Each structure stands twice: as C-alpha cells, then as structure tokens.
PDB file of C-alpha atoms in Angstrom:
ATOM      1  CA  UNK J 261      38.594 159.781 -83.691  1.00 45.00           C
ATOM      2  CA  UNK J 262      35.712 162.232 -84.334  1.00 46.00           C
ATOM      3  CA  UNK J 263      34.478 161.991 -80.742  1.00 44.00           C
ATOM      4  CA  UNK J 264      37.819 163.277 -79.304  1.00 45.00           C
ATOM      5  CA  UNK J 265      38.963 166.902 -79.071  1.00 53.00           C
ATOM      6  CA  UNK J 266      41.345 168.085 -81.778  1.00 49.00           C
ATOM      7  CA  UNK J 267      44.494 168.014 -79.593  1.00 47.00           C
ATOM      8  CA  UNK J 268      43.675 164.455 -78.473  1.00 49.00           C
ATOM      9  CA  UNK J 269      43.218 163.390 -82.100  1.00 47.00           C
ATOM     10  CA  UNK J 270      46.663 164.825 -82.952  1.00 49.00           C
ATOM     11  CA  UNK J 271      48.249 163.051 -79.961  1.00 43.00           C
ATOM     12  CA  UNK J 272      46.723 159.709 -81.009  1.00 44.00           C
ATOM     13  CA  UNK J 273      47.952 160.204 -84.555  1.00 45.00           C
ATOM     14  CA  UNK J 274      51.514 160.905 -83.354  1.00 37.00           C
ATOM     15  CA  UNK J 275      51.473 157.789 -81.153  1.00 39.00           C
ATOM     16  CA  UNK J 276      50.238 155.672 -84.051  1.00 42.00           C
ATOM     17  CA  UNK J 277      52.935 157.034 -86.375  1.00 40.00           C
ATOM     18  CA  UNK J 278      55.633 156.412 -83.733  1.00 39.00           C
ATOM     19  CA  UNK J 279      54.420 152.859 -83.170  1.00 39.00           C
ATOM     20  CA  UNK J 280      54.287 152.237 -86.914  1.00 37.00           C
ATOM     21  CA  UNK J 281      57.873 153.507 -87.236  1.00 41.00           C
ATOM     22  CA  UNK J 282      59.108 151.122 -84.535  1.00 40.00           C
ATOM     23  CA  UNK J 283      57.378 148.173 -86.155  1.00 37.00           C
ATOM     24  CA  UNK J 284      58.753 149.151 -89.565  1.00 37.00           C
ATOM     25  CA  UNK J 285      62.281 149.371 -88.144  1.00 41.00           C
ATOM     26  CA  UNK J 286      61.975 145.994 -86.440  1.00 39.00           C
ATOM     27  CA  UNK J 287      60.756 144.437 -89.677  1.00 40.00           C
ATOM     28  CA  UNK J 288      63.546 145.894 -91.845  1.00 48.00           C
ATOM     29  CA  UNK J 289      64.700 143.463 -94.487  1.00 58.00           C
ATOM     30  CA  UNK J 290      67.891 142.021 -93.073  1.00 76.00           C
ATOM     31  CA  UNK J 291      69.389 140.055 -95.918  1.00 83.00           C
ATOM     32  CA  UNK J 292      72.038 138.470 -93.687  1.00 89.00           C
ATOM     33  CA  UNK J 293      71.122 134.876 -92.957  1.00 89.00           C
ATOM     34  CA  UNK J 294      71.388 134.110 -89.238  1.00 91.00           C
ATOM     35  CA  UNK J 295      69.807 130.668 -89.472  1.00 89.00           C
ATOM     36  CA  UNK J 296      71.662 127.619 -88.134  1.00 86.00           C
ATOM     37  CA  UNK J 297      73.650 125.868 -90.899  1.00 79.00           C
ATOM     38  CA  UNK J 298      73.106 122.104 -90.913  1.00 82.00           C
ATOM     39  CA  UNK J 299      76.848 121.477 -91.217  1.00 81.00           C
ATOM     40  CA  UNK J 300      77.969 123.901 -88.513  1.00 80.00           C
ATOM     41  CA  UNK J 301      78.778 122.969 -84.899  1.00 84.00           C
ATOM     42  CA  UNK J 302      75.894 123.307 -82.386  1.00 86.00           C
ATOM     43  CA  UNK J 303      77.780 126.139 -80.671  1.00 89.00           C
ATOM     44  CA  UNK J 304      80.997 128.082 -81.038  1.00 92.00           C
ATOM     45  CA  UNK J 305      83.011 130.893 -79.492  1.00 94.00           C
ATOM     46  CA  UNK J 306      82.790 134.008 -81.629  1.00 95.00           C
ATOM     47  CA  UNK J 307      82.744 137.803 -81.329  1.00 97.00           C
ATOM     48  CA  UNK J 308      80.405 140.776 -81.716  1.00 96.00           C
ATOM     49  CA  UNK J 309      81.626 144.329 -82.253  1.00 96.00           C
ATOM     50  CA  UNK J 310      80.731 147.124 -79.870  1.00 96.00           C
ATOM     51  CA  UNK J 311      81.362 150.877 -80.012  1.00 95.00           C
ATOM     52  CA  UNK J 312      82.160 152.628 -76.728  1.00 93.00           C
ATOM     53  CA  UNK J 313      79.497 155.256 -76.089  1.00 92.00           C
ATOM     54  CA  UNK J 314      78.817 157.956 -73.529  1.00 85.00           C
ATOM     55  CA  UNK J 315      77.795 158.393 -70.861  1.00 86.00           C
ATOM     56  CA  UNK J 316      77.474 154.872 -69.452  1.00 88.00           C
ATOM     57  CA  UNK J 317      79.669 152.732 -71.682  1.00 91.00           C
ATOM     58  CA  UNK J 318      83.099 154.344 -71.799  1.00 90.00           C
ATOM     59  CA  UNK J 319      84.759 151.717 -69.605  1.00 90.00           C
ATOM     60  CA  UNK J 320      85.501 148.035 -70.082  1.00 91.00           C
ATOM     61  CA  UNK J 321      83.910 147.291 -66.714  1.00 91.00           C
ATOM     62  CA  UNK J 322      80.505 148.716 -67.639  1.00 93.00           C
ATOM     63  CA  UNK J 323      80.531 147.098 -71.076  1.00 94.00           C
ATOM     64  CA  UNK J 324      81.548 143.717 -69.687  1.00 93.00           C
ATOM     65  CA  UNK J 325      78.638 143.893 -67.223  1.00 93.00           C
ATOM     66  CA  UNK J 326      75.961 144.040 -69.943  1.00 94.00           C
ATOM     67  CA  UNK J 327      77.639 141.213 -71.880  1.00 95.00           C
ATOM     68  CA  UNK J 328      78.044 139.038 -68.775  1.00 91.00           C
ATOM     69  CA  UNK J 329      81.773 138.579 -69.405  1.00 93.00           C
ATOM     70  CA  UNK J 330      85.056 139.854 -67.945  1.00 92.00           C
ATOM     71  CA  UNK J 331      86.855 143.111 -68.824  1.00 92.00           C
ATOM     72  CA  UNK J 332      90.046 141.091 -69.342  1.00 93.00           C
ATOM     73  CA  UNK J 333      88.493 138.951 -72.092  1.00 94.00           C
ATOM     74  CA  UNK J 334      87.326 142.070 -73.970  1.00 94.00           C
ATOM     75  CA  UNK J 335      90.747 143.729 -73.525  1.00 92.00           C
ATOM     76  CA  UNK J 336      92.572 140.694 -74.912  1.00 92.00           C
ATOM     77  CA  UNK J 337      90.283 140.415 -77.944  1.00 93.00           C
ATOM     78  CA  UNK J 338      90.403 144.175 -78.604  1.00 92.00           C
ATOM     79  CA  UNK J 339      94.194 144.633 -78.493  1.00 89.00           C
ATOM     80  CA  UNK J 340      94.091 146.614 -75.249  1.00 89.00           C
ATOM     81  CA  UNK J 341      96.273 146.509 -72.165  1.00 84.00           C
ATOM     82  CA  UNK J 342      94.565 144.608 -69.295  1.00 73.00           C
ATOM     83  CA  UNK J 343      94.567 147.747 -67.129  1.00 75.00           C
ATOM     84  CA  UNK J 344      93.139 150.041 -69.855  1.00 72.00           C
ATOM     85  CA  UNK J 345      89.627 150.461 -68.446  1.00 76.00           C
ATOM     86  CA  UNK J 346      88.886 153.946 -69.757  1.00 85.00           C
ATOM     87  CA  UNK J 347      87.819 154.226 -73.402  1.00 89.00           C
ATOM     88  CA  UNK J 348      87.037 157.019 -75.855  1.00 90.00           C
ATOM     89  CA  UNK J 349      83.740 157.536 -77.657  1.00 92.00           C
ATOM     90  CA  UNK J 350      83.279 155.263 -80.710  1.00 91.00           C
ATOM     91  CA  UNK J 351      86.302 153.122 -79.842  1.00 92.00           C
ATOM     92  CA  UNK J 352      85.725 149.723 -81.484  1.00 93.00           C
ATOM     93  CA  UNK J 353      85.806 146.617 -79.284  1.00 94.00           C
ATOM     94  CA  UNK J 354      85.513 142.895 -79.882  1.00 95.00           C
ATOM     95  CA  UNK J 355      83.339 141.183 -77.276  1.00 96.00           C
ATOM     96  CA  UNK J 356      83.618 137.385 -76.974  1.00 96.00           C
ATOM     97  CA  UNK J 357      80.287 135.516 -76.905  1.00 96.00           C
ATOM     98  CA  UNK J 358      79.105 131.916 -77.096  1.00 95.00           C
ATOM     99  CA  UNK J 359      76.892 131.446 -80.151  1.00 94.00           C
ATOM    100  CA  UNK J 360      74.368 128.637 -80.485  1.00 92.00           C
ATOM    101  CA  UNK J 361      71.020 127.716 -81.995  1.00 87.00           C
ATOM    102  CA  UNK J 362      67.737 128.873 -80.455  1.00 79.00           C
ATOM    103  CA  UNK J 363      65.028 127.288 -82.586  1.00 77.00           C
ATOM    104  CA  UNK J 364      66.248 127.742 -86.140  1.00 82.00           C
ATOM    105  CA  UNK J 365      68.160 130.986 -85.458  1.00 87.00           C
ATOM    106  CA  UNK J 366      71.695 131.569 -84.222  1.00 90.00           C
ATOM    107  CA  UNK J 367      71.941 133.742 -81.122  1.00 93.00           C
ATOM    108  CA  UNK J 368      74.250 134.537 -78.230  1.00 95.00           C
ATOM    109  CA  UNK J 369      71.807 134.678 -75.313  1.00 94.00           C
ATOM    110  CA  UNK J 370      72.845 137.365 -72.830  1.00 95.00           C
ATOM    111  CA  UNK J 371      71.187 137.926 -69.447  1.00 94.00           C
ATOM    112  CA  UNK J 372      70.409 141.601 -68.776  1.00 95.00           C
ATOM    113  CA  UNK J 373      69.034 143.218 -65.610  1.00 94.00           C
ATOM    114  CA  UNK J 374      66.196 145.675 -66.283  1.00 94.00           C
ATOM    115  CA  UNK J 375      66.745 149.257 -65.061  1.00 93.00           C
ATOM    116  CA  UNK J 376      64.407 152.214 -64.631  1.00 93.00           C
ATOM    117  CA  UNK J 377      62.898 153.252 -67.973  1.00 91.00           C
ATOM    118  CA  UNK J 378      64.059 150.177 -69.916  1.00 93.00           C
ATOM    119  CA  UNK J 379      62.007 148.588 -72.680  1.00 94.00           C
ATOM    120  CA  UNK J 380      62.887 145.858 -75.174  1.00 94.00           C
ATOM    121  CA  UNK J 381      63.255 148.427 -77.949  1.00 95.00           C
ATOM    122  CA  UNK J 382      65.340 150.877 -75.854  1.00 95.00           C
ATOM    123  CA  UNK J 383      67.810 148.261 -74.597  1.00 95.00           C
ATOM    124  CA  UNK J 384      68.139 146.602 -78.021  1.00 95.00           C
ATOM    125  CA  UNK J 385      68.912 149.863 -79.835  1.00 95.00           C
ATOM    126  CA  UNK J 386      70.973 151.687 -77.179  1.00 94.00           C
ATOM    127  CA  UNK J 387      72.684 149.322 -74.748  1.00 94.00           C
ATOM    128  CA  UNK J 388      73.190 146.579 -77.362  1.00 96.00           C
ATOM    129  CA  UNK J 389      73.493 148.958 -80.352  1.00 95.00           C
ATOM    130  CA  UNK J 390      71.156 146.955 -82.665  1.00 95.00           C
ATOM    131  CA  UNK J 391      73.030 143.689 -82.170  1.00 96.00           C
ATOM    132  CA  UNK J 392      69.502 142.384 -81.605  1.00 94.00           C
ATOM    133  CA  UNK J 393      65.983 143.743 -82.153  1.00 92.00           C
ATOM    134  CA  UNK J 394      62.990 144.036 -79.867  1.00 92.00           C
ATOM    135  CA  UNK J 395      60.920 141.434 -81.736  1.00 92.00           C
ATOM    136  CA  UNK J 396      63.629 138.782 -81.225  1.00 92.00           C
ATOM    137  CA  UNK J 397      63.734 139.723 -77.523  1.00 94.00           C
ATOM    138  CA  UNK J 398      59.940 139.494 -77.264  1.00 93.00           C
ATOM    139  CA  UNK J 399      59.909 136.076 -78.978  1.00 91.00           C
ATOM    140  CA  UNK J 400      62.387 134.793 -76.391  1.00 90.00           C
ATOM    141  CA  UNK J 401      60.527 136.395 -73.449  1.00 92.00           C
ATOM    142  CA  UNK J 402      56.835 135.971 -74.427  1.00 91.00           C
ATOM    143  CA  UNK J 403      55.417 136.349 -70.902  1.00 92.00           C
ATOM    144  CA  UNK J 404      56.852 139.868 -70.462  1.00 92.00           C
ATOM    145  CA  UNK J 405      55.362 143.112 -71.732  1.00 91.00           C
ATOM    146  CA  UNK J 406      57.999 144.795 -73.955  1.00 89.00           C
ATOM    147  CA  UNK J 407      57.270 148.260 -72.526  1.00 89.00           C
ATOM    148  CA  UNK J 408      56.316 147.501 -68.898  1.00 90.00           C
ATOM    149  CA  UNK J 409      59.239 145.624 -67.432  1.00 92.00           C
ATOM    150  CA  UNK J 410      59.689 145.146 -63.660  1.00 93.00           C
ATOM    151  CA  UNK J 411      62.897 146.780 -62.438  1.00 94.00           C
ATOM    152  CA  UNK J 412      65.563 144.291 -61.376  1.00 94.00           C
ATOM    153  CA  UNK J 413      64.350 141.214 -63.281  1.00 94.00           C
ATOM    154  CA  UNK J 414      66.721 139.312 -65.572  1.00 94.00           C
ATOM    155  CA  UNK J 415      65.736 139.284 -69.254  1.00 94.00           C
ATOM    156  CA  UNK J 416      67.466 137.260 -71.967  1.00 94.00           C
ATOM    157  CA  UNK J 417      68.560 139.364 -74.941  1.00 96.00           C
ATOM    158  CA  UNK J 418      69.471 137.272 -78.009  1.00 95.00           C
ATOM    159  CA  UNK J 419      72.371 138.841 -79.963  1.00 96.00           C
ATOM    160  CA  UNK J 420      72.638 137.856 -83.613  1.00 95.00           C
ATOM    161  CA  UNK J 421      75.639 135.651 -84.372  1.00 95.00           C
ATOM    162  CA  UNK J 422      76.596 132.618 -86.423  1.00 93.00           C
ATOM    163  CA  UNK J 423      79.063 129.725 -86.416  1.00 93.00           C
ATOM    164  CA  UNK J 424      81.108 128.983 -89.550  1.00 92.00           C
ATOM    165  CA  UNK J 425      79.840 126.124 -91.738  1.00 90.00           C
ATOM    166  CA  UNK J 426      82.041 123.165 -92.626  1.00 90.00           C
ATOM    167  CA  UNK J 427      82.655 124.668 -96.057  1.00 90.00           C
ATOM    168  CA  UNK J 428      83.808 127.930 -94.457  1.00 91.00           C
ATOM    169  CA  UNK J 429      86.017 126.080 -91.990  1.00 91.00           C
ATOM    170  CA  UNK J 430      87.596 124.238 -94.932  1.00 91.00           C
ATOM    171  CA  UNK J 431      88.347 127.674 -96.423  1.00 91.00           C
ATOM    172  CA  UNK J 432      90.078 128.521 -93.098  1.00 93.00           C
ATOM    173  CA  UNK J 433      87.377 131.015 -92.072  1.00 93.00           C
ATOM    174  CA  UNK J 434      87.638 130.848 -88.301  1.00 94.00           C
ATOM    175  CA  UNK J 435      85.052 133.414 -87.129  1.00 95.00           C
ATOM    176  CA  UNK J 436      81.913 135.136 -88.383  1.00 95.00           C
ATOM    177  CA  UNK J 437      82.081 138.419 -86.465  1.00 96.00           C
ATOM    178  CA  UNK J 438      78.776 140.225 -85.954  1.00 96.00           C
ATOM    179  CA  UNK J 439      79.093 143.879 -86.960  1.00 96.00           C
ATOM    180  CA  UNK J 440      76.358 146.543 -87.051  1.00 96.00           C
ATOM    181  CA  UNK J 441      76.699 148.396 -90.354  1.00 95.00           C
ATOM    182  CA  UNK J 442      77.158 152.177 -90.023  1.00 94.00           C
ATOM    183  CA  UNK J 443      75.767 154.766 -92.497  1.00 92.00           C
ATOM    184  CA  UNK J 444      79.293 155.876 -93.499  1.00 90.00           C
ATOM    185  CA  UNK J 445      80.608 152.336 -94.066  1.00 91.00           C
ATOM    186  CA  UNK J 446      81.487 150.669 -97.342  1.00 92.00           C
ATOM    187  CA  UNK J 447      82.712 147.161 -98.136  1.00 93.00           C
ATOM    188  CA  UNK J 448      86.301 148.257 -98.757  1.00 93.00           C
ATOM    189  CA  UNK J 449      86.512 150.208 -95.492  1.00 92.00           C
ATOM    190  CA  UNK J 450      85.048 147.386 -93.388  1.00 93.00           C
ATOM    191  CA  UNK J 451      87.177 144.709 -95.058  1.00 93.00           C
ATOM    192  CA  UNK J 452      90.335 146.715 -94.280  1.00 93.00           C
ATOM    193  CA  UNK J 453      89.231 147.255 -90.674  1.00 92.00           C
ATOM    194  CA  UNK J 454      88.758 143.542 -90.021  1.00 93.00           C
ATOM    195  CA  UNK J 455      91.299 142.079 -92.441  1.00 93.00           C
ATOM    196  CA  UNK J 456      88.495 140.288 -94.285  1.00 93.00           C
ATOM    197  CA  UNK J 457      87.960 139.540 -97.960  1.00 92.00           C
ATOM    198  CA  UNK J 458      85.461 141.924 -99.630  1.00 93.00           C
ATOM    199  CA  UNK J 459      84.154 138.982-101.665  1.00 94.00           C
ATOM    200  CA  UNK J 460      83.506 136.948 -98.503  1.00 93.00           C
ATOM    201  CA  UNK J 461      81.641 139.883 -96.896  1.00 94.00           C
ATOM    202  CA  UNK J 462      79.402 140.346 -99.944  1.00 93.00           C
ATOM    203  CA  UNK J 463      78.805 136.603-100.313  1.00 92.00           C
ATOM    204  CA  UNK J 464      77.843 136.158 -96.653  1.00 92.00           C
ATOM    205  CA  UNK J 465      75.403 139.076 -96.441  1.00 93.00           C
ATOM    206  CA  UNK J 466      73.549 139.160 -99.794  1.00 87.00           C
ATOM    207  CA  UNK J 467      73.564 142.949-100.195  1.00 89.00           C
ATOM    208  CA  UNK J 468      75.663 142.976-103.335  1.00 85.00           C
ATOM    209  CA  UNK J 469      78.183 145.817-103.462  1.00 84.00           C
ATOM    210  CA  UNK J 470      75.833 148.449-102.019  1.00 87.00           C
ATOM    211  CA  UNK J 471      75.209 147.934 -98.303  1.00 91.00           C
ATOM    212  CA  UNK J 472      73.017 151.024 -97.858  1.00 90.00           C
ATOM    213  CA  UNK J 473      70.076 148.799 -96.971  1.00 91.00           C
ATOM    214  CA  UNK J 474      72.178 147.287 -94.171  1.00 91.00           C
ATOM    215  CA  UNK J 475      72.500 150.564 -92.221  1.00 93.00           C
ATOM    216  CA  UNK J 476      72.028 149.952 -88.458  1.00 93.00           C
ATOM    217  CA  UNK J 477      71.529 146.231 -89.044  1.00 94.00           C
ATOM    218  CA  UNK J 478      73.823 143.378 -87.947  1.00 95.00           C
ATOM    219  CA  UNK J 479      75.927 141.748 -90.670  1.00 95.00           C
ATOM    220  CA  UNK J 480      78.553 138.984 -90.592  1.00 95.00           C
ATOM    221  CA  UNK J 481      82.253 139.552 -91.284  1.00 95.00           C
ATOM    222  CA  UNK J 482      84.064 136.280 -92.175  1.00 95.00           C
ATOM    223  CA  UNK J 483      87.691 136.330 -90.999  1.00 95.00           C
ATOM    224  CA  UNK J 484      90.482 133.764 -91.009  1.00 94.00           C
ATOM    225  CA  UNK J 485      91.941 135.152 -87.796  1.00 93.00           C
ATOM    226  CA  UNK J 486      90.975 137.581 -85.081  1.00 93.00           C
ATOM    227  CA  UNK J 487      91.641 141.124 -86.340  1.00 91.00           C
ATOM    228  CA  UNK J 488      94.134 143.332 -84.528  1.00 89.00           C
ATOM    229  CA  UNK J 489      92.144 146.500 -83.900  1.00 83.00           C
ATOM    230  CA  UNK J 490      93.921 149.838 -84.001  1.00 75.00           C
ATOM    231  CA  UNK J 491      94.273 151.323 -80.543  1.00 69.00           C
ATOM    232  CA  UNK J 492      92.394 154.543 -79.903  1.00 60.00           C
ATOM    233  CA  UNK J 493      93.993 157.131 -77.610  1.00 53.00           C
ATOM    234  CA  UNK J 494      92.035 157.038 -74.362  1.00 46.00           C
ATOM    235  CA  UNK J 495      91.829 159.819 -71.779  1.00 41.00           C
ATOM    236  CA  UNK J 496      94.695 158.285 -69.856  1.00 41.00           C
ATOM    237  CA  UNK J 497      96.807 157.918 -73.004  1.00 43.00           C
ATOM    238  CA  UNK J 498      96.412 161.288 -74.740  1.00 42.00           C
ATOM    239  CA  UNK J 499      99.705 162.325 -76.273  1.00 42.00           C
ATOM    240  CA  UNK J 500     100.908 158.729 -76.173  1.00 46.00           C
ATOM    241  CA  UNK J 501     102.371 158.993 -72.637  1.00 50.00           C
ATOM    242  CA  UNK J 502     100.657 157.665 -69.538  1.00 55.00           C
ATOM    243  CA  UNK J 503     100.826 159.147 -66.062  1.00 59.00           C
ATOM    244  CA  UNK J 504     103.260 156.496 -64.688  1.00 65.00           C
ATOM    245  CA  UNK J 505     105.590 157.165 -67.622  1.00 67.00           C
ATOM    246  CA  UNK J 506     105.421 160.923 -67.015  1.00 69.00           C
ATOM    247  CA  UNK J 507     106.247 160.432 -63.310  1.00 76.00           C
ATOM    248  CA  UNK J 508     109.139 158.105 -64.188  1.00 74.00           C
ATOM    249  CA  UNK J 509     110.587 160.533 -66.735  1.00 81.00           C
ATOM    250  CA  UNK J 510     110.286 163.439 -64.278  1.00 76.00           C
ATOM    251  CA  UNK J 511     112.078 161.505 -61.526  1.00 79.00           C
ATOM    252  CA  UNK J 512     114.791 160.425 -63.950  1.00 80.00           C
ATOM    253  CA  UNK J 513     115.384 163.997 -65.138  1.00 78.00           C
ATOM    254  CA  UNK J 514     115.535 165.243 -61.539  1.00 84.00           C
ATOM    255  CA  UNK J 515     118.064 162.570 -60.622  1.00 82.00           C
ATOM    256  CA  UNK J 516     120.168 163.403 -63.681  1.00 83.00           C
ATOM    257  CA  UNK J 517     120.207 167.108 -62.761  1.00 82.00           C
ATOM    258  CA  UNK J 518     121.315 166.275 -59.207  1.00 84.00           C
ATOM    259  CA  UNK J 519     124.112 164.004 -60.453  1.00 82.00           C
ATOM    260  CA  UNK J 520     125.349 166.694 -62.857  1.00 83.00           C
ATOM    261  CA  UNK J 521     125.255 169.312 -60.091  1.00 82.00           C
ATOM    262  CA  UNK J 522     127.302 167.096 -57.752  1.00 81.00           C
ATOM    263  CA  UNK J 523     129.754 166.350 -60.560  1.00 81.00           C
ATOM    264  CA  UNK J 524     130.211 170.057 -61.332  1.00 80.00           C
ATOM    265  CA  UNK J 525     130.806 170.856 -57.651  1.00 79.00           C
ATOM    266  CA  UNK J 526     133.368 168.025 -57.454  1.00 79.00           C
ATOM    267  CA  UNK J 527     135.212 169.247 -60.571  1.00 80.00           C
ATOM    268  CA  UNK J 528     135.181 172.810 -59.242  1.00 78.00           C
ATOM    269  CA  UNK J 529     136.579 171.731 -55.867  1.00 80.00           C
ATOM    270  CA  UNK J 530     139.250 169.614 -57.571  1.00 77.00           C
ATOM    271  CA  UNK J 531     140.291 172.532 -59.739  1.00 75.00           C
ATOM    272  CA  UNK J 532     140.467 174.876 -56.751  1.00 76.00           C
ATOM    273  CA  UNK J 533     142.575 172.353 -54.862  1.00 72.00           C
ATOM    274  CA  UNK J 534     144.993 172.125 -57.798  1.00 72.00           C
ATOM    275  CA  UNK J 535     145.219 175.908 -58.020  1.00 66.00           C
ATOM    276  CA  UNK J 536     145.910 176.129 -54.270  1.00 63.00           C
ATOM    277  CA  UNK J 537     148.699 173.558 -54.603  1.00 62.00           C
ATOM    278  CA  UNK J 538     150.218 175.522 -57.510  1.00 57.00           C
ATOM    279  CA  UNK J 539     150.017 178.720 -55.500  1.00 56.00           C
ATOM    280  CA  UNK J 540     151.623 176.976 -52.512  1.00 59.00           C
ATOM    281  CA  UNK J 541     154.447 175.639 -54.695  1.00 55.00           C
ATOM    282  CA  UNK J 542     155.039 179.068 -56.185  1.00 54.00           C
ATOM    283  CA  UNK J 543     155.059 180.600 -52.698  1.00 57.00           C
ATOM    284  CA  UNK J 544     157.627 177.998 -51.529  1.00 54.00           C
ATOM    285  CA  UNK J 545     159.816 178.733 -54.549  1.00 52.00           C
ATOM    286  CA  UNK J 546     159.636 182.447 -53.847  1.00 54.00           C
ATOM    287  CA  UNK J 547     160.685 181.840 -50.214  1.00 54.00           C
ATOM    288  CA  UNK J 548     163.603 179.653 -51.366  1.00 52.00           C
ATOM    289  CA  UNK J 549     164.788 182.256 -53.806  1.00 52.00           C
ATOM    290  CA  UNK J 550     164.430 184.902 -51.134  1.00 54.00           C
ATOM    291  CA  UNK J 551     166.622 182.821 -48.796  1.00 52.00           C
ATOM    292  CA  UNK J 552     169.220 182.231 -51.461  1.00 50.00           C
ATOM    293  CA  UNK J 553     169.253 185.909 -52.357  1.00 51.00           C
ATOM    294  CA  UNK J 554     170.538 186.618 -48.927  1.00 51.00           C
ATOM    295  CA  UNK J 555     173.817 184.831 -49.764  1.00 52.00           C
ATOM    296  CA  UNK J 556     174.323 185.896 -53.330  1.00 52.00           C
ATOM    297  CA  UNK J 557     173.762 189.226 -54.890  1.00 53.00           C
ATOM    298  CA  UNK J 558     171.468 187.776 -57.584  1.00 57.00           C
ATOM    299  CA  UNK J 559     170.027 184.270 -57.956  1.00 64.00           C
ATOM    300  CA  UNK J 560     171.258 182.467 -61.037  1.00 74.00           C
ATOM    301  CA  UNK J 561     168.800 180.299 -62.965  1.00 78.00           C
ATOM    302  CA  UNK J 562     170.092 177.208 -64.815  1.00 80.00           C
ATOM    303  CA  UNK J 563     168.557 175.122 -67.526  1.00 80.00           C
ATOM    304  CA  UNK J 564     167.646 171.537 -66.621  1.00 84.00           C
ATOM    305  CA  UNK J 565     170.163 170.118 -69.130  1.00 78.00           C
ATOM    306  CA  UNK J 566     172.958 172.106 -67.532  1.00 83.00           C
ATOM    307  CA  UNK J 567     172.038 170.885 -64.043  1.00 84.00           C
ATOM    308  CA  UNK J 568     171.863 167.253 -65.214  1.00 79.00           C
ATOM    309  CA  UNK J 569     175.282 167.547 -66.912  1.00 79.00           C
ATOM    310  CA  UNK J 570     176.841 169.223 -63.880  1.00 85.00           C
ATOM    311  CA  UNK J 571     175.578 166.561 -61.477  1.00 75.00           C
ATOM    312  CA  UNK J 572     176.169 163.621 -63.842  1.00 78.00           C
ATOM    313  CA  UNK J 573     172.442 163.010 -64.096  1.00 77.00           C
ATOM    314  CA  UNK J 574     171.946 163.411 -60.336  1.00 77.00           C
ATOM    315  CA  UNK J 575     174.549 160.765 -59.597  1.00 76.00           C
ATOM    316  CA  UNK J 576     174.919 159.382 -56.100  1.00 76.00           C
ATOM    317  CA  UNK J 577     178.552 160.577 -56.209  1.00 75.00           C
ATOM    318  CA  UNK J 578     177.335 164.177 -56.361  1.00 78.00           C
ATOM    319  CA  UNK J 579     174.677 163.765 -53.678  1.00 76.00           C
ATOM    320  CA  UNK J 580     175.494 165.529 -50.451  1.00 82.00           C
ATOM    321  CA  UNK J 581     172.133 165.442 -48.693  1.00 71.00           C
ATOM    322  CA  UNK J 582     168.585 164.182 -48.880  1.00 71.00           C
ATOM    323  CA  UNK J 583     167.890 166.147 -52.050  1.00 76.00           C
ATOM    324  CA  UNK J 584     171.028 168.302 -52.367  1.00 83.00           C
ATOM    325  CA  UNK J 585     173.725 167.806 -55.032  1.00 77.00           C
ATOM    326  CA  UNK J 586     177.052 169.373 -55.734  1.00 80.00           C
ATOM    327  CA  UNK J 587     177.906 170.440 -59.227  1.00 82.00           C
TER     328      UNK J 587
END
C-alpha cells in the first residue's frame, strides 16, 4: 500500500493478519468425522456439552434460550435439581439436541436471534463455545453477511453432532456426545468424566493418543449410557446447605430451646411444690408435737415396729377413732 500513509498501512496489515487468523482457525484440521453414516438413523436425540460462563450464561434459563429447549430438560440431563437455576462458572452441562443430516454432514440446527454486535464468528465461538464454526453457519445462511447481521433476525446455527451407526448400536453405544476439547484435557481425564472407553474415544476421533490438535474443536464421546455429572456447588448451595434448609434448622432449634425452657420451668415448679408440701407436713408435725407436749412433760417417740406390735398391726379392735388407735 505505497500510496497510503504509514499508519494506514499498519492498520491494513493488522486487519489482514486478523482476518487470516480467523480463516486459519475456521479451517483447522478437525479429524473427527461428522459425516452422516449410511447405516445410522436419519435423526436421533443426543447431547452436546456446555460450560456455564459469565456474565450471561450462569443460569439454566439463559442457556436454554440459546439452545431453544427447556431448563428442565437440561437439569434432568445434567443431574441437577429442577429448581437449580443458578450455576457456577465452568459448570459442565449436558444439553439435549435433535441431530440429523444436513447435506452430507450431521448437525443439530438451532435457531438463534441476532443481538447487537453479533457476527457468525462471535456467536459460534462465545455463545456456542465452538460447538460450531462460522463457515458452517455461513454455508447454512448464504444470503446473510457474516459480519453485518440485522438485529432481531433468526439465524440457524448448525451444532456438530452425530448419531451412532448400526455397528455402534450393536456394541451398546447409545449416544455420541459432542464435547469441545479443552487445552488441559487428556483422554484418561475425559473418559473418566463421561464414563466412556478411552479406546472408543480415540477410535471415533482419529487423533491417536495425543489430542493436542483437537484443542477448542468439537469431538465425539461414545457412551453406553448418559453420564451422571458431578454436581458443582452453586451460589445457592455453597457449604452444602440451601437457604430453605437453613431456615428450617433455625426454626427447629428455636422450637427445641422453647420446649426445653418450658420443661425446666415445669420441673422447677414441681420441685418447689414438693418442697412446700414437705415443709407443710413438717409444720403440722411440729404443731402436733407441741399440742401433745402440753399433756406430757416430754413427747416419747416410738419405732414403727413397736407401734405395729402394740396395735396388732393397726387392728380394727384397737381402733378408737378415724385414725386413732389404742396400744
């Protein structure tokens, strides 16, 4: 660009390098085969993985909106309680999708509403976390400009997926889960996470044992059953106790304290009543002895055995009053 000023030449060079980088990323060699197997069903229900991300996708409601599904279906597949809407960053989810053939490729076609600042590349890499790429989106929406999209229009984003072949179904492989490989992943780690065979993962994706070339690209995880994902502690579940449980425990403890307080007061009152009765009995005995002392110089105390012998065990023959006996 010899006819342009120096700063304009630099700007053009930066734009060209940026554009070249995007094209290079979109044309990365994905060795996972997402073509339609001749012996697979025309469509199937399967799953794609999704990592909760801030700031817009930390709730099941927001995530379900971009996948055109219900929060309940994601919660069920992801081993979450139906009411657990809040998520934590990088929490792994399983999103149910319907996979089918578009041309000779397997996709789950999702309708997405364009927002301010969206482009095919931006939505594919951020909102859908590389579950698709901008070239696949452009092929499916050829009349739209990938970088100048009218706000509010519906655009179909094809997410990579695949249905099991007859041979895989015979081996009891029920799902081929689409998973975007992370830089820190390895075959052993991913196989443990999904309960899949390491051999099946390597056979399905053609990366050998080293999946470094698969970083940030979708791969397929063959599983015989839907994996039970480990639950991540969400904001409402930190410490393992939810707010309703905390309220219930607090009310229970308060009630227990009140019951104990009432019980202690009751025991105290009962004890005081018994002491008052004992004091009253002692006072009555003192009065009786005082009355008797008026007739004899000194009251004489007898043992119970002596009284019983003298009255013939309180015989009716010795009774001379309501509770008076002669000895």
